[in-house]
Coordinates of C-alpha atoms and ligand atoms in Angstrom, one line a residue:
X30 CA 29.8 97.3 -211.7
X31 CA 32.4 100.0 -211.9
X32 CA 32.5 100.6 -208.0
X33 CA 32.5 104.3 -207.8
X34 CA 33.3 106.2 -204.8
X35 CA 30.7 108.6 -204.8
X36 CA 30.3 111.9 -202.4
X37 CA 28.3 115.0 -202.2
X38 CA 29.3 118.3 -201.2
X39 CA 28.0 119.7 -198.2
X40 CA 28.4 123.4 -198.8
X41 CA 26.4 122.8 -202.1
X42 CA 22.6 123.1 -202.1
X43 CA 20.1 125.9 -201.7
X44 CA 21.1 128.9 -200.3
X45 CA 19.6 130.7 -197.3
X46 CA 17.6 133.3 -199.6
X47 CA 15.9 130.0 -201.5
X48 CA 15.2 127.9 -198.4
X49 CA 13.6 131.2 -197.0
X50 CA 11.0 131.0 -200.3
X51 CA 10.3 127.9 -200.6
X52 CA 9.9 127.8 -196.8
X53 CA 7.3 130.1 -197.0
X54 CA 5.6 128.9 -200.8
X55 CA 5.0 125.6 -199.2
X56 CA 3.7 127.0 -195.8
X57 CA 0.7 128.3 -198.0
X58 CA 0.6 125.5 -199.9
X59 CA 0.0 123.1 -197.1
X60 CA -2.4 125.6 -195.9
X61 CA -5.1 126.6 -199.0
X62 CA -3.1 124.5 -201.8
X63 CA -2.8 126.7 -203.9
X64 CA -0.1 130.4 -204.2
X65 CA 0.8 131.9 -207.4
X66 CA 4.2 132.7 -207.9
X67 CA 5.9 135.3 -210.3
X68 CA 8.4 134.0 -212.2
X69 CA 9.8 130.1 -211.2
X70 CA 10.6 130.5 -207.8
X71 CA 13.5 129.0 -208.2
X72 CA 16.1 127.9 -211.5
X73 CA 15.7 124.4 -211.2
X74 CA 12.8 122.7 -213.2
X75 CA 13.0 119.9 -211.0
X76 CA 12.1 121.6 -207.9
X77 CA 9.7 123.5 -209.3
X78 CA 7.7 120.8 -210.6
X79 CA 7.8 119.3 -207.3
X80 CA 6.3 122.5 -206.1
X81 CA 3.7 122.7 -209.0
X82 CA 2.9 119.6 -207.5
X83 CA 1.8 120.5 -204.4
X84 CA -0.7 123.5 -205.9
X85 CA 2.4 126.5 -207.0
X86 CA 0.9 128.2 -209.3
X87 CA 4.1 130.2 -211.6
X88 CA 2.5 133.3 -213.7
X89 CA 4.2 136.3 -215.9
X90 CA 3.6 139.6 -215.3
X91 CA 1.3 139.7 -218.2
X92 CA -1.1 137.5 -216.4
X93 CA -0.3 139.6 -213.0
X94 CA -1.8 142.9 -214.8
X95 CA -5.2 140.7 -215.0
X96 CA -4.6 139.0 -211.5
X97 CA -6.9 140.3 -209.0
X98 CA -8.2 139.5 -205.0
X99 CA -5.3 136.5 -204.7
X100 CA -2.1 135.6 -203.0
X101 CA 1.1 136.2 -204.7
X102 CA 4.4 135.4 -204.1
X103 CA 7.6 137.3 -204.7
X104 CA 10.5 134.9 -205.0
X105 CA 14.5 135.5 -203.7
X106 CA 15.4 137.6 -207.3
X107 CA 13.2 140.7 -205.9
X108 CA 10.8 143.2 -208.2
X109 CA 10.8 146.7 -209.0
X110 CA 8.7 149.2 -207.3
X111 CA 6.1 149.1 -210.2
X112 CA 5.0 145.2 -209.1
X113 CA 4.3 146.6 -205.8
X114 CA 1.9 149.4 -207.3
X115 CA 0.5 146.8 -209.7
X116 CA -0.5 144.9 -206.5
X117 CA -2.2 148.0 -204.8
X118 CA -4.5 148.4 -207.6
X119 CA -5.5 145.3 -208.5
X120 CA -5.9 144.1 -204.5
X121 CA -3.2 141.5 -204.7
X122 CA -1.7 140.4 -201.7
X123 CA 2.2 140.3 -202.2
X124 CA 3.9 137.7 -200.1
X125 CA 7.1 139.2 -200.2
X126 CA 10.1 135.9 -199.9
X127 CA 12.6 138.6 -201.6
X128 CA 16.1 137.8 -200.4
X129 CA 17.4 140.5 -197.5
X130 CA 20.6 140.6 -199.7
X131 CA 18.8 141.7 -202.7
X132 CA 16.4 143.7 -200.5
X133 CA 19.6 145.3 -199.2
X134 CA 21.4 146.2 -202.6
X135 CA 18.1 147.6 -204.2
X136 CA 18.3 150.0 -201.3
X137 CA 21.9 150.8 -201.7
X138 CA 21.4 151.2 -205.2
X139 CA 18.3 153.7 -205.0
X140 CA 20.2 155.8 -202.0
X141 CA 23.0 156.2 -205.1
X142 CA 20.5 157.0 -207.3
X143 CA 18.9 159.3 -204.8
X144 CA 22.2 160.9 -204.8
X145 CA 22.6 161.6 -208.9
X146 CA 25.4 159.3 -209.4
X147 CA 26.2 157.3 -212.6
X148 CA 24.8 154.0 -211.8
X149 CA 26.1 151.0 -214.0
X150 CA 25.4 147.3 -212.9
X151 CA 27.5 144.1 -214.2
X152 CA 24.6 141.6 -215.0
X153 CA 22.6 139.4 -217.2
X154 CA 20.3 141.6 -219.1
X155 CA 16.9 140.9 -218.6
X156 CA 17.5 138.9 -215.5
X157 CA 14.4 139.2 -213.3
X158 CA 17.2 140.5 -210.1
X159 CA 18.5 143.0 -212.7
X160 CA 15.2 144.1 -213.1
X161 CA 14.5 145.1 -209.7
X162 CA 17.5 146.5 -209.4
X163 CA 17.0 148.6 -212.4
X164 CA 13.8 149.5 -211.1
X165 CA 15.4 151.3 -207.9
X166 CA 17.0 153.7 -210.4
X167 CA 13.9 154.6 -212.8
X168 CA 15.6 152.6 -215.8
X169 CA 18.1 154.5 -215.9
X170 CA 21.2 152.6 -214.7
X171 CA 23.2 150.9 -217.1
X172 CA 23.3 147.1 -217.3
X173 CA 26.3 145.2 -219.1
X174 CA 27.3 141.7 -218.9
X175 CA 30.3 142.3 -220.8
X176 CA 33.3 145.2 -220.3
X177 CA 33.1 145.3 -224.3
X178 CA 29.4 146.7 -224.2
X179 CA 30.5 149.8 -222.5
X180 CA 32.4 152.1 -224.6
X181 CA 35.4 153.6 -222.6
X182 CA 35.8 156.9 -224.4
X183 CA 32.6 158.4 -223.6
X184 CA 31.9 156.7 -219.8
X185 CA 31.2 159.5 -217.3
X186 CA 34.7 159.8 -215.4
X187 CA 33.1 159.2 -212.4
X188 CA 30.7 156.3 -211.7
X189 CA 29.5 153.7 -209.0
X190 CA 29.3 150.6 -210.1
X191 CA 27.4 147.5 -208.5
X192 CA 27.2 143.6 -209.5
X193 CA 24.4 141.8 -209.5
X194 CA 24.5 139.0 -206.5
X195 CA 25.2 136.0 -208.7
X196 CA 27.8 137.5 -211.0
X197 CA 31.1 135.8 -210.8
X198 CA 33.8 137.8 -208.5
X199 CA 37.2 138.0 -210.1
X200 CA 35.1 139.0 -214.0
X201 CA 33.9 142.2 -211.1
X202 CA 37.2 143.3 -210.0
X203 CA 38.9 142.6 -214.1
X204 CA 36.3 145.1 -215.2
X205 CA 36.8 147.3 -212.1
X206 CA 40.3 147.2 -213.0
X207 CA 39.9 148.0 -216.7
X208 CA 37.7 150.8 -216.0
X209 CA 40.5 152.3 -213.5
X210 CA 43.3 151.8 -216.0
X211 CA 41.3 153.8 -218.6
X212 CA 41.2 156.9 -216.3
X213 CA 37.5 156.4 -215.0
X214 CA 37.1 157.0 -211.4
X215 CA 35.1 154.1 -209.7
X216 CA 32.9 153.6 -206.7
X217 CA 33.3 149.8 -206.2
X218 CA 30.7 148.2 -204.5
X219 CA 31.4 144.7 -204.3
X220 CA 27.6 143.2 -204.1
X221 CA 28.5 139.6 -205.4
X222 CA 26.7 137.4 -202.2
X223 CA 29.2 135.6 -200.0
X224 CA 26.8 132.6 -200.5
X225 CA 27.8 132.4 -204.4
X226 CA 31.6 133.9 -203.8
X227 CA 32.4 131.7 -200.8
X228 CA 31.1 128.8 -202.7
X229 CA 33.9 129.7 -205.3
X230 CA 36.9 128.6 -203.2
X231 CA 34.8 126.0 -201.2
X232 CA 33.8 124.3 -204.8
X233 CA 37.8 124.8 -206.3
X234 CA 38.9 122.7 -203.1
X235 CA 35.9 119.8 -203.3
X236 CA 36.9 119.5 -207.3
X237 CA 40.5 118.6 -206.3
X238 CA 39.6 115.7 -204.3
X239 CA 37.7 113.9 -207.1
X240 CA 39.0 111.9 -210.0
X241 CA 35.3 112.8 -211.9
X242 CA 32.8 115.7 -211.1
X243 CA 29.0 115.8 -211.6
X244 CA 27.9 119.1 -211.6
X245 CA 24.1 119.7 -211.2
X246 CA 22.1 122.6 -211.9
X247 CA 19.2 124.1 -213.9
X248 CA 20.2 125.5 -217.3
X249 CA 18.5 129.0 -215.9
X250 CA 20.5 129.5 -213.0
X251 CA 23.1 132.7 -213.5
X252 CA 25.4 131.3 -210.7
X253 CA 25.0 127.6 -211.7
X254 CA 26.8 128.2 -214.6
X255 CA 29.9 130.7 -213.1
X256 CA 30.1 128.1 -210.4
X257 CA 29.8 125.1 -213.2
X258 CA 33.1 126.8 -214.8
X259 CA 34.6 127.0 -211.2
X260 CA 34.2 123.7 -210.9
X261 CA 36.0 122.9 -215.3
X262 CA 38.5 125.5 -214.3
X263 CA 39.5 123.3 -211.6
X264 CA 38.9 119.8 -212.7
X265 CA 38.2 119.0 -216.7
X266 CA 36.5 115.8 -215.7
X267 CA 33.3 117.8 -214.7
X268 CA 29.6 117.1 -216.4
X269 CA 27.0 119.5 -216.0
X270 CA 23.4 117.3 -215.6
X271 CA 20.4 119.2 -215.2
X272 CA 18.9 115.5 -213.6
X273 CA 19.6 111.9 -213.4
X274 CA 18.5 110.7 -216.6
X275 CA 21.3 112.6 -218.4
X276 CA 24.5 111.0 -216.7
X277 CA 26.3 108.7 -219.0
X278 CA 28.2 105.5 -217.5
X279 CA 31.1 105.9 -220.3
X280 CA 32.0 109.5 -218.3
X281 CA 33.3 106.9 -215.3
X282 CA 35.9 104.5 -214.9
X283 CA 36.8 101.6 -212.5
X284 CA 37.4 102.7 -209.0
X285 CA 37.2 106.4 -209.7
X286 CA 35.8 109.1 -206.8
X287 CA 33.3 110.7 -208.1
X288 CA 32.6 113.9 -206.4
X289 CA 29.0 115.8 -206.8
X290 CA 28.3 119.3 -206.4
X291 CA 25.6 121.7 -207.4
X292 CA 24.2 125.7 -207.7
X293 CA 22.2 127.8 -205.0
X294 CA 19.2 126.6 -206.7
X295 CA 20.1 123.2 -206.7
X296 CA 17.8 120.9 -204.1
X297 CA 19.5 118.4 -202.3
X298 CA 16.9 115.7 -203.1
X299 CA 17.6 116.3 -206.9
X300 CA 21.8 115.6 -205.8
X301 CA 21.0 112.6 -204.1
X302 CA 19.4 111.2 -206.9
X303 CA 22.2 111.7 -208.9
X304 CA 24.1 110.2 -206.5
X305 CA 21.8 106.6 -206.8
X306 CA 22.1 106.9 -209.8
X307 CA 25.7 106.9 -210.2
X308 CA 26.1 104.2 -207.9
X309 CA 24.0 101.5 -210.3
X310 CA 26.9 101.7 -213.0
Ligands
SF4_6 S1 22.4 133.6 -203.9 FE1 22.6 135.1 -202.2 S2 21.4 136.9 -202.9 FE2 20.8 135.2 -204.2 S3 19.0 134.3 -203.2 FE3 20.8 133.2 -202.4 S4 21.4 134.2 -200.5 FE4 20.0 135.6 -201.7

C-alpha cells in the first residue's frame, strides 16, 4: 500500500443549474418512471446512466419532431424559441429545468437583438447553450470559439459581444482586448457564470495544496475541460478520469496527497468513487 492522503474538494460538484434538473427529472421519475429528456441532461455518462436507470428517457430533436402527447424535459443548456413552437404543435408538455442564468442571457441577448446591434458570441459551435442563444437572435449572431475565426478588417466597428456561460474568463477579456486594440468598439458583456469563473481561483488554490491531482469530468463537458487546464496550469501532476476504472496506481507515489476535484457536471457520488478507489493502491 502506497498510503495516499486523499481529499475531495468541496466547491467541486454540480452546480446549482444541474441540481435544479436533475431535481426535477427524478421528481417525475419517482412519480410515472418514465420522462424524456432532450439532449443528456447532463455531460457526464455516468450520471446519466444512473438516470437512464431509473426510467430517463434522452431523445434528439429528430425524434422530438415525431414526439407527441408526452412529457419532456428541457435540461440547464436552454433551447431556442423553435423547440417551444415544436411543442405547441405536436402537444408536448415542456418541463422547462433551463438554468435562470441561461434563461437570463437569452433574454439579454434577444433585447440586443431587439435593438439591431451586431451580436457576436465566444462559444463552442454547435453547443446545444449556443444554440439557444443563437436562436434569441434568428441565426443571425455570430458564433466563434477562436479570435482567429473573425476577420478583423471587415468586423462592424461597433459590436456587443457575449460569452457563452461556460467559456473560460481570461480567453473573454484577451479577445475583448484584441478586438479594442484593433479599433473595434466593444459592448462587453461579461456572461461567463460565477459558478464556472469562481471555481477558477477556488480550483488554482485546491491544486496547490496537493502533491498529485485527479481531475474528473465527462469528456463532453465545455467547462470540465477549461477548468481541467485550470487545474494543469496550476499543478502538472493532474489526470483527467472520466471514472474509476481509468486511474493508474504508477500516477502515485508513497505518502503523496492526492487532491480530487471535478466539473459542474461532475456528481459527487462519481468523486467519491474515485476517491475508494485511490485509497486500495
Ligand atoms: S454552469 Fe452556471 S449557467 Fe451553467 S447550468 Fe450551472 S449554474 Fe447554470
Amino acid at each position: 500500500m502506497k498510503n495516499l492522503h486523499v481529499q475531495i474538494d468541496a466547491h467541486s460538484g454540480f452546480c446549482f443549474g444541474v441540481v435544479y434538473a436533475i431535481e426535477m427529472a427524478e421528481d417525475i421519475l419517482d412519480e410515472s418512471g418514465h420522462l424524456y429528456c432532450l439532449g443528456d441532461i447532463v455531460h457526464n455518462d455516468e450520471e446519466v446512466n444512473r438516470l437512464k436507470r431509473k426510467g430517463l428517457k434522452i431523445i434528439d430533436h429528430e425524434v422530438l419532431k415525431d414526439l407527441r402527447d408526452e412529457n419532456v424535459l428541457i435540461r440547464a443548456h436552454g433551447e431556442p424559441p423553435a423547440t417551444y413552437e415544436l411543442a405547441i404543435q405536436n402537444n408536448l408538455t415542456l418541463i422547462d429545468a433551463s438554468c435562470p442564468v441561461v434563461l437570463k442571457l437569452q433574454h439579454r441577448i434577444k433585447n440586443s437583438f431587439d435593438k439591431g446591434d451586431s451580436i457576436y458570441i465566444y462559444g463552442k459551435h454547435a453547443h446545444a447553450e449556443v444554440i439557444g442563444l443563437l436562436g434569441q437572435t434568428n441565426n443571425e449572431a455570430v458564433v466563434f470559439q477562436d479570435i482567429s475565426e473573425l476577420d478583423l478588417e471587415t468586423l462592424p466597428k461597433n459590436i456587443t459581444l457575449y460569452s457563452q456561460t461556460t467559456k473560460s474568463t481570461d480567453k473573454f477579456y484577451e479577445i475583448n482586448n484584441v478586438l479594442k486594440n484593433n479599433g473595434i468598439s466593444v459592448n462587453t458583456n461579461d456572461t461567463i457564470c460565477r459558478q464556472v469563473s469562481n471555481r477558477d481561483k477556488e480550483l488554482r488554490d485546491f491544486a496547490t495544496k496537493f502533491d498529485k491531482i485527479v481531475f474528473v469530468s465527462g469528456t463532453k463537458s465545455s467547462n470540465g475541460k477549461v477548468l481541467f487546464n485550470v487545474c494543469k496550469d496550476t499543478n502538472p501532476n493532474t489526470y483527467f478520469v472520466s471514472n474509476s476504472d481509468q486511474i493508474e496506481s504508477d500516477w502515485f507515489t508513497e505518502n503523496d496527497q492526492v487532491g480530487i476535484c471535478g466539473a459542474t457536471s461532475t456528481p459527487m457520488w462519481l468523486m467519491e468513487q474515485v476517491k475508494e478507489r485511490i485509497l486500495t493502491f
